[in-house]
Amino acid sequence: MSWQTYVDEHLMCDIEGTGHQLSAAAIVGHDGSVWAQSNSFPQFKSNEINGIMKDFDEPGHLAPTGLYIGGTKYMVIQGEPGAVIRGKKGSGGITIKKTGQALVFGVYEEPVTPGQCNMVVERLGDYLVDQGL
């Protein structure tokens, strides 16, 4: 299965039969290389990925400055140290799950809830971890 298929069918999917989906999603290597992304995923800078990777290594690193993706700032909210980073911006937000080789990103806006985004992103992330990826 291609990485794009994971994004299209597992991240940008209809969430729990609600008819809603994430507003953007991507799978990005730890080095910042894009493996696959939705058309709506923002163009990010390598220093943004470097900051995210540092926060996984040193939980709390992004809390004072915020999490940036494509120049958009998210307030960092509780995640799982070393495994998941969550951010909030207005009525939307972002979930990032770290696997052995990649970062799985999900961006949402209302009516999608933070919990729904977390579920979609973390389920795929956990699957990739189980596959050794």
mmCIF file of C-alpha atoms in Angstrom:
data_model
loop_
_atom_site.group_PDB
_atom_site.id
_atom_site.type_symbol
_atom_site.label_atom_id
_atom_site.label_comp_id
_atom_site.label_asym_id
_atom_site.label_seq_id
_atom_site.Cartn_x
_atom_site.Cartn_y
_atom_site.Cartn_z
ATOM 1 C CA MET A 1 0.000 0.000 0.000
ATOM 2 C CA SER A 2 1.355 3.431 -0.880
ATOM 3 C CA TRP A 3 1.862 6.123 1.738
ATOM 4 C CA GLN A 4 -0.637 8.291 -0.143
ATOM 5 C CA THR A 5 -3.261 5.556 0.316
ATOM 6 C CA TYR A 6 -2.692 5.680 4.091
ATOM 7 C CA VAL A 7 -3.320 9.443 4.040
ATOM 8 C CA ASP A 8 -6.325 9.267 1.699
ATOM 9 C CA GLU A 9 -8.071 6.221 3.197
ATOM 10 C CA HIS A 10 -6.993 6.179 6.859
ATOM 11 C CA LEU A 11 -6.464 9.842 7.772
ATOM 12 C CA MET A 12 -8.753 11.779 5.405
ATOM 13 C CA CYS A 13 -11.574 9.291 5.969
ATOM 14 C CA ASP A 14 -15.169 9.751 7.120
ATOM 15 C CA ILE A 15 -14.867 9.780 10.921
ATOM 16 C CA GLU A 16 -17.172 7.280 12.640
ATOM 17 C CA GLY A 17 -19.878 7.705 9.995
ATOM 18 C CA THR A 18 -20.336 11.395 10.862
ATOM 19 C CA GLY A 19 -19.696 12.627 7.318
ATOM 20 C CA HIS A 20 -16.836 14.764 8.690
ATOM 21 C CA GLN A 21 -13.112 14.381 8.101
ATOM 22 C CA LEU A 22 -9.823 15.962 9.099
ATOM 23 C CA SER A 23 -9.070 19.237 7.318
ATOM 24 C CA ALA A 24 -5.498 18.136 6.484
ATOM 25 C CA ALA A 25 -3.165 15.193 7.086
ATOM 26 C CA ALA A 26 0.346 14.023 6.276
ATOM 27 C CA ILE A 27 2.966 11.391 6.952
ATOM 28 C CA VAL A 28 6.431 12.933 7.208
ATOM 29 C CA GLY A 29 9.775 11.234 7.846
ATOM 30 C CA HIS A 30 11.768 12.167 10.941
ATOM 31 C CA ASP A 31 14.111 14.069 8.593
ATOM 32 C CA GLY A 32 11.253 16.273 7.348
ATOM 33 C CA SER A 33 10.773 14.501 4.003
ATOM 34 C CA VAL A 34 7.107 14.255 2.992
ATOM 35 C CA TRP A 35 6.035 10.655 2.450
ATOM 36 C CA ALA A 36 2.441 11.602 1.607
ATOM 37 C CA GLN A 37 0.037 14.440 2.336
ATOM 38 C CA SER A 38 -3.432 15.734 1.621
ATOM 39 C CA ASN A 39 -3.716 18.624 -0.852
ATOM 40 C CA SER A 40 -4.732 20.857 2.061
ATOM 41 C CA PHE A 41 -1.669 20.149 4.244
ATOM 42 C CA PRO A 42 0.357 23.340 4.722
ATOM 43 C CA GLN A 43 3.824 23.857 3.272
ATOM 44 C CA PHE A 44 6.003 23.573 6.370
ATOM 45 C CA LYS A 45 9.578 24.596 7.081
ATOM 46 C CA SER A 46 12.290 22.114 8.123
ATOM 47 C CA ASN A 47 12.903 24.046 11.366
ATOM 48 C CA GLU A 48 9.250 23.383 12.305
ATOM 49 C CA ILE A 49 9.834 19.619 11.985
ATOM 50 C CA ASN A 50 13.130 19.975 13.897
ATOM 51 C CA GLY A 51 11.237 21.667 16.749
ATOM 52 C CA ILE A 52 8.628 18.901 16.796
ATOM 53 C CA MET A 53 11.334 16.201 16.859
ATOM 54 C CA LYS A 54 13.088 18.044 19.707
ATOM 55 C CA ASP A 55 9.811 18.132 21.667
ATOM 56 C CA PHE A 56 9.496 14.355 21.301
ATOM 57 C CA ASP A 57 13.050 14.013 22.698
ATOM 58 C CA GLU A 58 12.592 16.739 25.339
ATOM 59 C CA PRO A 59 8.855 16.909 26.223
ATOM 60 C CA GLY A 60 7.806 20.474 26.968
ATOM 61 C CA HIS A 61 10.310 22.048 24.543
ATOM 62 C CA LEU A 62 7.528 23.616 22.415
ATOM 63 C CA ALA A 63 5.259 24.661 25.295
ATOM 64 C CA PRO A 64 6.762 28.170 25.798
ATOM 65 C CA THR A 65 6.848 29.108 22.087
ATOM 66 C CA GLY A 66 4.001 27.074 20.635
ATOM 67 C CA LEU A 67 3.954 24.516 17.837
ATOM 68 C CA TYR A 68 4.265 25.851 14.297
ATOM 69 C CA ILE A 69 3.268 24.118 11.065
ATOM 70 C CA GLY A 70 3.276 26.116 7.848
ATOM 71 C CA GLY A 71 3.663 29.276 9.907
ATOM 72 C CA THR A 72 0.444 28.603 11.840
ATOM 73 C CA LYS A 73 0.902 28.652 15.606
ATOM 74 C CA TYR A 74 -0.820 26.097 17.828
ATOM 75 C CA MET A 75 -0.877 26.219 21.620
ATOM 76 C CA VAL A 76 0.618 22.949 22.885
ATOM 77 C CA ILE A 77 -1.810 20.993 25.071
ATOM 78 C CA GLN A 78 -1.285 17.745 26.928
ATOM 79 C CA GLY A 79 -0.083 14.876 24.785
ATOM 80 C CA GLU A 80 1.861 11.742 25.598
ATOM 81 C CA PRO A 81 5.535 12.566 26.220
ATOM 82 C CA GLY A 82 7.717 11.078 23.498
ATOM 83 C CA ALA A 83 4.727 9.683 21.571
ATOM 84 C CA VAL A 84 2.001 12.274 20.843
ATOM 85 C CA ILE A 85 1.963 16.078 20.608
ATOM 86 C CA ARG A 86 -1.375 17.889 20.540
ATOM 87 C CA GLY A 87 -2.012 21.506 19.667
ATOM 88 C CA LYS A 88 -5.017 23.823 19.744
ATOM 89 C CA LYS A 89 -5.858 26.899 17.683
ATOM 90 C CA GLY A 90 -9.303 28.431 18.036
ATOM 91 C CA SER A 91 -11.947 25.794 17.357
ATOM 92 C CA GLY A 92 -9.442 23.495 15.647
ATOM 93 C CA GLY A 93 -6.143 21.863 16.334
ATOM 94 C CA ILE A 94 -3.502 19.306 15.435
ATOM 95 C CA THR A 95 -2.407 15.846 16.584
ATOM 96 C CA ILE A 96 1.051 14.464 15.796
ATOM 97 C CA LYS A 97 1.921 10.814 16.500
ATOM 98 C CA LYS A 98 5.540 9.712 16.351
ATOM 99 C CA THR A 99 6.358 6.267 14.979
ATOM 100 C CA GLY A 100 9.772 4.633 14.605
ATOM 101 C CA GLN A 101 10.444 6.355 11.271
ATOM 102 C CA ALA A 102 7.691 8.923 10.711
ATOM 103 C CA LEU A 103 5.382 11.580 12.099
ATOM 104 C CA VAL A 104 1.652 11.198 11.430
ATOM 105 C CA PHE A 105 -0.134 14.576 11.310
ATOM 106 C CA GLY A 106 -3.844 15.300 11.532
ATOM 107 C CA VAL A 107 -5.304 18.825 11.451
ATOM 108 C CA TYR A 108 -8.961 19.427 12.313
ATOM 109 C CA GLU A 109 -11.590 22.152 12.458
ATOM 110 C CA GLU A 110 -15.072 22.026 13.980
ATOM 111 C CA PRO A 111 -17.291 20.039 13.856
ATOM 112 C CA VAL A 112 -14.500 17.428 14.181
ATOM 113 C CA THR A 113 -13.567 17.130 17.859
ATOM 114 C CA PRO A 114 -10.064 16.836 19.351
ATOM 115 C CA GLY A 115 -10.899 13.291 20.457
ATOM 116 C CA GLN A 116 -11.923 12.255 16.946
ATOM 117 C CA CYS A 117 -8.691 13.660 15.488
ATOM 118 C CA ASN A 118 -6.629 11.919 18.184
ATOM 119 C CA MET A 119 -8.375 8.616 17.467
ATOM 120 C CA VAL A 120 -7.796 8.771 13.682
ATOM 121 C CA VAL A 121 -4.142 9.838 13.921
ATOM 122 C CA GLU A 122 -3.151 7.598 16.816
ATOM 123 C CA ARG A 123 -4.873 4.523 15.389
ATOM 124 C CA LEU A 124 -2.826 4.792 12.166
ATOM 125 C CA GLY A 125 0.317 5.684 14.143
ATOM 126 C CA ASP A 126 -0.090 2.656 16.403
ATOM 127 C CA TYR A 127 -0.612 0.445 13.338
ATOM 128 C CA LEU A 128 2.610 1.746 11.741
ATOM 129 C CA VAL A 129 4.499 1.187 15.010
ATOM 130 C CA ASP A 130 3.181 -2.408 15.075
ATOM 131 C CA GLN A 131 4.478 -2.819 11.479
ATOM 132 C CA GLY A 132 7.966 -1.693 12.563
ATOM 133 C CA LEU A 133 7.635 1.653 10.818
#
